[in-house]
Amino acid sequence: MKKLAIYTLAAALLGSTLYAVSAAEKAAEPAQAAAPAEAAKEPPVCFESRKGASEVTQKEVKPGLPNVKCSPTTGAALWYGDPYDGTVPMGKMPGLEKLPAGHAVVKPRSEKLALMPMCGTACHNGVGPNANPPTLPKDKRAKPNPTMEAMVPDLANLQHGRGRIWCMDCHHTTKRNMLVDHFGDPISFDQPQLLCGKCHGDKLRDWRDGIHGKRIGEFTSTGKKRWFTCTECHNPHNVQDGARNRGFAQLQPEPPPQLPKGMKDAKHEKLHPIPH
């Protein structure tokens, strides 16, 4: 009986050991299966300043250094390892003639507009009985066009100028893949500040002087910087934010920074040596 008990105990131990090994192998199988899926994971894409305006895909510019870091909370670009990635020279800009060539760069918007290459050829090619010269409504009311409104939903309720301007005040009449200045000359979509400055001269001046807008790059000297243009922050078709009816759509703020270790709150910031 004693030998039988020993044999039974040994068999039980062997069985439990084999079960544990088998279970461990089964647990490892999903991890191995997940490895290829992990390797195929798409790199993060974060937006800059305004969702839908410009985006940047994260990649390594140096070992361990990404070109951009995305916020895990909002998906916005937090900081840049390469602030000039994908930029081009800004081009001629009145008031900035003294700026050394190549010191001001922008990220082209035109290459992000998928329909723009067709705008001036497929639909608005500047020819035809009603388009040479184009016949434009004197009341500046665009005719409802379901196809156009489907492609650009903001046009169904254009909120720029509170009904006092219309499409052709900003878009070139015969070159629809270009914007237009006061003299009828075309403006590139990559230089929207030249268009916005037609009416918003004070904002253009502040943007040019660095009071309004955003720049990143070399700040320890007068070196190269990336300038964010108007449409990277503002949607020109929705400047009243719908029912809110004031200003542009608000951006979701980032969470507040963490308090220093040992500090429970930030009430000290409410104190000021001068009563106000």
Short mmCIF file of N, CA and C in Angstrom, two decimals, residues 115-236:
data_model
loop_
_atom_site.label_atom_id
_atom_site.label_comp_id
_atom_site.label_asym_id
_atom_site.label_seq_id
_atom_site.Cartn_x
_atom_site.Cartn_y
_atom_site.Cartn_z
N LEU A 115 -9.11 67.52 -53.83
CA LEU A 115 -9.92 67.91 -54.98
C LEU A 115 -9.34 69.10 -55.74
N MET A 116 -8.43 69.82 -55.13
CA MET A 116 -7.97 71.07 -55.72
C MET A 116 -7.37 70.92 -57.12
N PRO A 117 -6.59 69.86 -57.40
CA PRO A 117 -6.04 69.75 -58.76
C PRO A 117 -7.13 69.68 -59.83
N MET A 118 -8.32 69.23 -59.47
CA MET A 118 -9.41 69.12 -60.45
C MET A 118 -10.26 70.38 -60.53
N CYS A 119 -10.19 71.23 -59.49
CA CYS A 119 -11.11 72.38 -59.43
C CYS A 119 -11.00 73.27 -60.66
N GLY A 120 -9.77 73.54 -61.09
CA GLY A 120 -9.58 74.45 -62.21
C GLY A 120 -9.58 73.77 -63.56
N THR A 121 -9.85 72.48 -63.61
CA THR A 121 -9.82 71.76 -64.89
C THR A 121 -11.11 71.00 -65.16
N ALA A 122 -11.57 70.20 -64.22
CA ALA A 122 -12.71 69.33 -64.46
C ALA A 122 -14.04 70.09 -64.45
N CYS A 123 -14.23 70.99 -63.51
CA CYS A 123 -15.52 71.68 -63.37
C CYS A 123 -15.43 73.17 -63.71
N HIS A 124 -14.44 73.86 -63.22
CA HIS A 124 -14.31 75.31 -63.42
C HIS A 124 -13.10 75.57 -64.30
N ASN A 125 -13.22 75.20 -65.56
CA ASN A 125 -12.07 75.32 -66.45
C ASN A 125 -12.01 76.65 -67.20
N GLY A 126 -12.90 77.59 -66.84
CA GLY A 126 -12.81 78.93 -67.42
C GLY A 126 -13.28 79.05 -68.84
N VAL A 127 -13.91 78.05 -69.39
CA VAL A 127 -14.42 78.12 -70.75
C VAL A 127 -15.91 77.77 -70.74
N GLY A 128 -16.55 77.94 -71.91
CA GLY A 128 -17.97 77.63 -71.99
C GLY A 128 -18.79 78.88 -72.18
N PRO A 129 -20.05 78.76 -72.58
CA PRO A 129 -20.88 79.93 -72.90
C PRO A 129 -21.12 80.83 -71.70
N ASN A 130 -21.15 80.28 -70.52
CA ASN A 130 -21.44 81.10 -69.34
C ASN A 130 -20.19 81.38 -68.51
N ALA A 131 -19.04 81.05 -69.05
CA ALA A 131 -17.85 81.18 -68.22
C ALA A 131 -16.73 81.93 -68.91
N ASN A 132 -16.99 82.64 -70.02
CA ASN A 132 -15.91 83.35 -70.70
C ASN A 132 -16.40 84.70 -71.23
N PRO A 133 -16.47 85.75 -70.41
CA PRO A 133 -16.14 85.75 -68.97
C PRO A 133 -17.25 85.08 -68.17
N PRO A 134 -16.96 84.64 -66.96
CA PRO A 134 -17.97 83.96 -66.16
C PRO A 134 -19.15 84.87 -65.85
N THR A 135 -20.33 84.29 -65.84
CA THR A 135 -21.53 85.03 -65.45
C THR A 135 -21.73 84.84 -63.96
N LEU A 136 -21.62 85.93 -63.23
CA LEU A 136 -21.71 85.86 -61.78
C LEU A 136 -22.96 86.56 -61.30
N PRO A 137 -23.63 86.05 -60.30
CA PRO A 137 -24.85 86.70 -59.78
C PRO A 137 -24.52 88.03 -59.12
N LYS A 138 -25.29 89.04 -59.45
CA LYS A 138 -25.02 90.37 -58.92
C LYS A 138 -25.29 90.45 -57.42
N ASP A 139 -26.19 89.59 -56.93
CA ASP A 139 -26.50 89.64 -55.49
C ASP A 139 -25.50 88.84 -54.66
N LYS A 140 -24.49 88.28 -55.29
CA LYS A 140 -23.47 87.50 -54.61
C LYS A 140 -24.06 86.35 -53.81
N ARG A 141 -25.05 85.72 -54.39
CA ARG A 141 -25.64 84.54 -53.77
C ARG A 141 -25.34 83.34 -54.66
N ALA A 142 -24.60 82.43 -54.14
CA ALA A 142 -24.27 81.25 -54.94
C ALA A 142 -25.50 80.38 -55.15
N LYS A 143 -25.64 79.84 -56.36
CA LYS A 143 -26.74 78.93 -56.64
C LYS A 143 -26.50 77.61 -55.90
N PRO A 144 -27.55 77.08 -55.26
CA PRO A 144 -27.36 75.80 -54.56
C PRO A 144 -26.83 74.73 -55.50
N ASN A 145 -25.80 74.08 -55.07
CA ASN A 145 -25.18 73.04 -55.87
C ASN A 145 -24.94 71.82 -54.97
N PRO A 146 -25.82 70.82 -55.04
CA PRO A 146 -25.69 69.67 -54.12
C PRO A 146 -24.33 69.01 -54.19
N THR A 147 -23.77 68.93 -55.40
CA THR A 147 -22.46 68.26 -55.52
C THR A 147 -21.39 69.03 -54.75
N MET A 148 -21.38 70.36 -54.94
CA MET A 148 -20.38 71.17 -54.24
C MET A 148 -20.60 71.15 -52.73
N GLU A 149 -21.86 71.24 -52.31
CA GLU A 149 -22.14 71.25 -50.87
C GLU A 149 -21.82 69.91 -50.23
N ALA A 150 -21.93 68.83 -51.01
CA ALA A 150 -21.58 67.52 -50.48
C ALA A 150 -20.07 67.41 -50.26
N MET A 151 -19.30 68.05 -51.16
CA MET A 151 -17.84 67.98 -51.04
C MET A 151 -17.34 68.93 -49.96
N VAL A 152 -17.98 70.10 -49.84
CA VAL A 152 -17.58 71.10 -48.84
C VAL A 152 -18.83 71.48 -48.05
N PRO A 153 -19.16 70.73 -47.00
CA PRO A 153 -20.42 70.96 -46.26
C PRO A 153 -20.55 72.37 -45.70
N ASP A 154 -19.43 73.04 -45.39
CA ASP A 154 -19.50 74.39 -44.82
C ASP A 154 -20.16 75.38 -45.77
N LEU A 155 -20.16 75.08 -47.07
CA LEU A 155 -20.69 76.03 -48.04
C LEU A 155 -22.20 76.17 -47.94
N ALA A 156 -22.90 75.16 -47.41
CA ALA A 156 -24.35 75.24 -47.30
C ALA A 156 -24.78 76.36 -46.36
N ASN A 157 -23.90 76.74 -45.46
CA ASN A 157 -24.20 77.82 -44.52
C ASN A 157 -22.93 78.62 -44.29
N LEU A 158 -22.49 79.29 -45.35
CA LEU A 158 -21.24 80.05 -45.27
C LEU A 158 -21.37 81.15 -44.23
N GLN A 159 -20.48 81.15 -43.26
CA GLN A 159 -20.59 82.09 -42.14
C GLN A 159 -19.48 83.13 -42.17
N HIS A 160 -18.90 83.36 -43.29
CA HIS A 160 -17.82 84.34 -43.35
C HIS A 160 -18.38 85.66 -43.88
N GLY A 161 -18.22 86.72 -43.11
CA GLY A 161 -18.71 88.02 -43.54
C GLY A 161 -20.17 88.27 -43.26
N ARG A 162 -20.81 87.36 -42.55
CA ARG A 162 -22.22 87.52 -42.17
C ARG A 162 -23.08 87.85 -43.38
N GLY A 163 -22.86 87.12 -44.47
CA GLY A 163 -23.69 87.26 -45.66
C GLY A 163 -23.28 88.37 -46.59
N ARG A 164 -22.20 89.09 -46.31
CA ARG A 164 -21.81 90.23 -47.13
C ARG A 164 -20.70 89.88 -48.12
N ILE A 165 -20.17 88.67 -48.05
CA ILE A 165 -19.20 88.24 -49.06
C ILE A 165 -19.61 86.87 -49.55
N TRP A 166 -19.04 86.46 -50.66
CA TRP A 166 -19.34 85.13 -51.17
C TRP A 166 -18.08 84.50 -51.76
N CYS A 167 -18.25 83.37 -52.39
CA CYS A 167 -17.12 82.53 -52.80
C CYS A 167 -16.07 83.29 -53.60
N MET A 168 -16.54 84.08 -54.61
CA MET A 168 -15.61 84.70 -55.54
C MET A 168 -14.88 85.90 -54.95
N ASP A 169 -15.20 86.29 -53.71
CA ASP A 169 -14.41 87.32 -53.05
C ASP A 169 -13.07 86.75 -52.58
N CYS A 170 -13.00 85.44 -52.47
CA CYS A 170 -11.76 84.80 -52.00
C CYS A 170 -11.15 83.88 -53.06
N HIS A 171 -11.99 83.23 -53.85
CA HIS A 171 -11.50 82.27 -54.85
C HIS A 171 -11.45 82.93 -56.22
N HIS A 172 -10.41 82.60 -56.98
CA HIS A 172 -10.22 83.20 -58.30
C HIS A 172 -11.35 82.78 -59.23
N THR A 173 -11.81 83.71 -60.05
CA THR A 173 -12.98 83.46 -60.89
C THR A 173 -12.75 82.35 -61.91
N THR A 174 -11.64 82.39 -62.59
CA THR A 174 -11.39 81.40 -63.64
C THR A 174 -10.34 80.37 -63.27
N LYS A 175 -9.62 80.61 -62.19
CA LYS A 175 -8.62 79.65 -61.72
C LYS A 175 -9.03 79.20 -60.33
N ARG A 176 -9.94 78.25 -60.28
CA ARG A 176 -10.51 77.88 -58.99
C ARG A 176 -9.53 77.13 -58.09
N ASN A 177 -8.41 76.78 -58.60
CA ASN A 177 -7.39 76.17 -57.74
C ASN A 177 -6.44 77.24 -57.19
N MET A 178 -6.90 78.50 -57.26
CA MET A 178 -6.11 79.60 -56.72
C MET A 178 -7.05 80.53 -55.95
N LEU A 179 -6.50 81.28 -55.02
CA LEU A 179 -7.22 82.35 -54.35
C LEU A 179 -6.99 83.64 -55.13
N VAL A 180 -7.55 84.77 -54.67
CA VAL A 180 -7.45 85.98 -55.47
C VAL A 180 -7.21 87.20 -54.58
N ASP A 181 -6.40 88.14 -55.06
CA ASP A 181 -6.17 89.37 -54.30
C ASP A 181 -7.09 90.48 -54.80
N HIS A 182 -6.92 91.68 -54.27
CA HIS A 182 -7.80 92.80 -54.62
C HIS A 182 -7.68 93.19 -56.09
N PHE A 183 -6.57 92.87 -56.72
CA PHE A 183 -6.34 93.26 -58.11
C PHE A 183 -6.73 92.16 -59.10
N GLY A 184 -7.28 91.08 -58.58
CA GLY A 184 -7.66 89.98 -59.46
C GLY A 184 -6.53 89.02 -59.76
N ASP A 185 -5.38 89.24 -59.15
CA ASP A 185 -4.25 88.34 -59.38
C ASP A 185 -4.37 87.10 -58.49
N PRO A 186 -3.94 85.94 -59.00
CA PRO A 186 -4.08 84.70 -58.22
C PRO A 186 -3.13 84.63 -57.04
N ILE A 187 -3.57 83.96 -56.00
CA ILE A 187 -2.77 83.72 -54.78
C ILE A 187 -2.73 82.22 -54.55
N SER A 188 -1.58 81.70 -54.22
CA SER A 188 -1.46 80.28 -53.94
C SER A 188 -2.19 79.90 -52.65
N PHE A 189 -2.75 78.71 -52.62
CA PHE A 189 -3.35 78.21 -51.39
C PHE A 189 -2.32 78.04 -50.28
N ASP A 190 -1.05 78.04 -50.65
CA ASP A 190 0.00 77.89 -49.65
C ASP A 190 0.35 79.22 -48.99
N GLN A 191 -0.25 80.32 -49.48
CA GLN A 191 -0.03 81.64 -48.88
C GLN A 191 -1.37 82.30 -48.55
N PRO A 192 -2.20 81.64 -47.74
CA PRO A 192 -3.52 82.20 -47.45
C PRO A 192 -3.46 83.53 -46.71
N GLN A 193 -2.31 83.82 -46.07
CA GLN A 193 -2.21 85.09 -45.35
C GLN A 193 -2.35 86.29 -46.28
N LEU A 194 -1.95 86.10 -47.56
CA LEU A 194 -2.09 87.20 -48.51
C LEU A 194 -3.56 87.47 -48.82
N LEU A 195 -4.38 86.45 -48.75
CA LEU A 195 -5.82 86.62 -48.96
C LEU A 195 -6.47 87.20 -47.71
N CYS A 196 -6.19 86.63 -46.56
CA CYS A 196 -6.84 87.07 -45.33
C CYS A 196 -6.51 88.53 -45.04
N GLY A 197 -5.30 88.95 -45.41
CA GLY A 197 -4.89 90.32 -45.17
C GLY A 197 -5.67 91.34 -45.98
N LYS A 198 -6.43 90.91 -46.99
CA LYS A 198 -7.25 91.84 -47.75
C LYS A 198 -8.24 92.57 -46.83
N CYS A 199 -8.80 91.87 -45.88
CA CYS A 199 -9.80 92.46 -44.98
C CYS A 199 -9.29 92.57 -43.54
N HIS A 200 -8.39 91.68 -43.16
CA HIS A 200 -7.95 91.62 -41.77
C HIS A 200 -6.51 92.11 -41.67
N GLY A 201 -6.32 93.38 -42.03
CA GLY A 201 -4.98 93.94 -42.04
C GLY A 201 -4.33 93.96 -40.67
N ASP A 202 -5.13 94.22 -39.63
CA ASP A 202 -4.54 94.27 -38.29
C ASP A 202 -4.05 92.89 -37.85
N LYS A 203 -4.81 91.86 -38.20
CA LYS A 203 -4.39 90.50 -37.84
C LYS A 203 -3.15 90.09 -38.64
N LEU A 204 -3.10 90.51 -39.91
CA LEU A 204 -1.93 90.20 -40.73
C LEU A 204 -0.69 90.89 -40.16
N ARG A 205 -0.85 92.13 -39.72
CA ARG A 205 0.29 92.85 -39.13
C ARG A 205 0.76 92.15 -37.86
N ASP A 206 -0.20 91.76 -37.00
CA ASP A 206 0.18 91.08 -35.76
C ASP A 206 0.85 89.74 -36.05
N TRP A 207 0.33 89.02 -37.05
CA TRP A 207 0.92 87.73 -37.43
C TRP A 207 2.34 87.93 -37.94
N ARG A 208 2.52 88.95 -38.74
CA ARG A 208 3.84 89.23 -39.30
C ARG A 208 4.82 89.62 -38.21
N ASP A 209 4.31 90.34 -37.16
CA ASP A 209 5.20 90.79 -36.07
C ASP A 209 5.39 89.75 -34.98
N GLY A 210 4.70 88.61 -35.11
CA GLY A 210 4.87 87.55 -34.11
C GLY A 210 3.97 87.68 -32.91
N ILE A 211 2.99 88.60 -32.95
CA ILE A 211 2.05 88.76 -31.83
C ILE A 211 0.91 87.76 -31.95
N HIS A 212 0.51 87.48 -33.16
CA HIS A 212 -0.62 86.58 -33.44
C HIS A 212 -0.10 85.39 -34.24
N GLY A 213 -0.63 84.21 -33.93
CA GLY A 213 -0.22 83.04 -34.70
C GLY A 213 0.79 82.18 -33.97
N LYS A 214 1.48 81.37 -34.71
CA LYS A 214 2.37 80.38 -34.10
C LYS A 214 3.59 80.17 -34.99
N ARG A 215 4.73 80.05 -34.37
CA ARG A 215 5.98 79.73 -35.08
C ARG A 215 6.75 78.72 -34.25
N ILE A 216 7.46 77.84 -34.91
CA ILE A 216 8.34 76.90 -34.23
C ILE A 216 9.66 76.87 -35.00
N GLY A 217 10.71 76.45 -34.32
CA GLY A 217 12.01 76.35 -34.98
C GLY A 217 13.10 76.96 -34.15
N GLU A 218 13.97 77.72 -34.78
CA GLU A 218 15.14 78.28 -34.14
C GLU A 218 14.78 79.58 -33.41
N PHE A 219 14.85 79.56 -32.08
CA PHE A 219 14.50 80.75 -31.31
C PHE A 219 15.69 81.33 -30.55
N THR A 220 16.82 80.67 -30.63
CA THR A 220 17.98 81.21 -29.95
C THR A 220 18.70 82.26 -30.80
N SER A 221 18.24 82.42 -32.02
CA SER A 221 18.81 83.45 -32.88
C SER A 221 17.71 83.90 -33.84
N THR A 222 18.07 84.60 -34.86
CA THR A 222 17.08 85.00 -35.87
C THR A 222 17.04 83.97 -36.99
N GLY A 223 17.29 82.72 -36.64
CA GLY A 223 17.40 81.68 -37.66
C GLY A 223 16.08 81.22 -38.23
N LYS A 224 16.12 80.06 -38.84
CA LYS A 224 14.99 79.51 -39.60
C LYS A 224 13.83 79.14 -38.69
N LYS A 225 12.62 79.48 -39.12
CA LYS A 225 11.42 79.16 -38.36
C LYS A 225 10.32 78.70 -39.31
N ARG A 226 9.46 77.85 -38.79
CA ARG A 226 8.25 77.48 -39.53
C ARG A 226 7.11 78.39 -39.07
N TRP A 227 6.47 79.03 -40.03
CA TRP A 227 5.34 79.91 -39.74
C TRP A 227 4.05 79.13 -40.00
N PHE A 228 3.14 79.13 -39.05
CA PHE A 228 1.82 78.54 -39.27
C PHE A 228 0.95 79.60 -39.94
N THR A 229 0.37 79.25 -41.07
CA THR A 229 -0.47 80.21 -41.80
C THR A 229 -1.89 80.20 -41.25
N CYS A 230 -2.70 81.16 -41.71
CA CYS A 230 -4.04 81.41 -41.15
C CYS A 230 -4.91 80.16 -41.11
N THR A 231 -4.97 79.45 -42.26
CA THR A 231 -5.90 78.34 -42.37
C THR A 231 -5.45 77.10 -41.61
N GLU A 232 -4.22 77.11 -41.09
CA GLU A 232 -3.80 75.99 -40.26
C GLU A 232 -4.46 76.06 -38.89
N CYS A 233 -4.90 77.25 -38.50
CA CYS A 233 -5.57 77.42 -37.20
C CYS A 233 -7.06 77.74 -37.36
N HIS A 234 -7.43 78.41 -38.45
CA HIS A 234 -8.81 78.88 -38.61
C HIS A 234 -9.45 78.25 -39.84
N ASN A 235 -10.72 77.87 -39.69
CA ASN A 235 -11.50 77.39 -40.83
C ASN A 235 -12.16 78.60 -41.48
N PRO A 236 -11.74 79.00 -42.67
CA PRO A 236 -12.28 80.23 -43.27
C PRO A 236 -13.76 80.13 -43.62
#
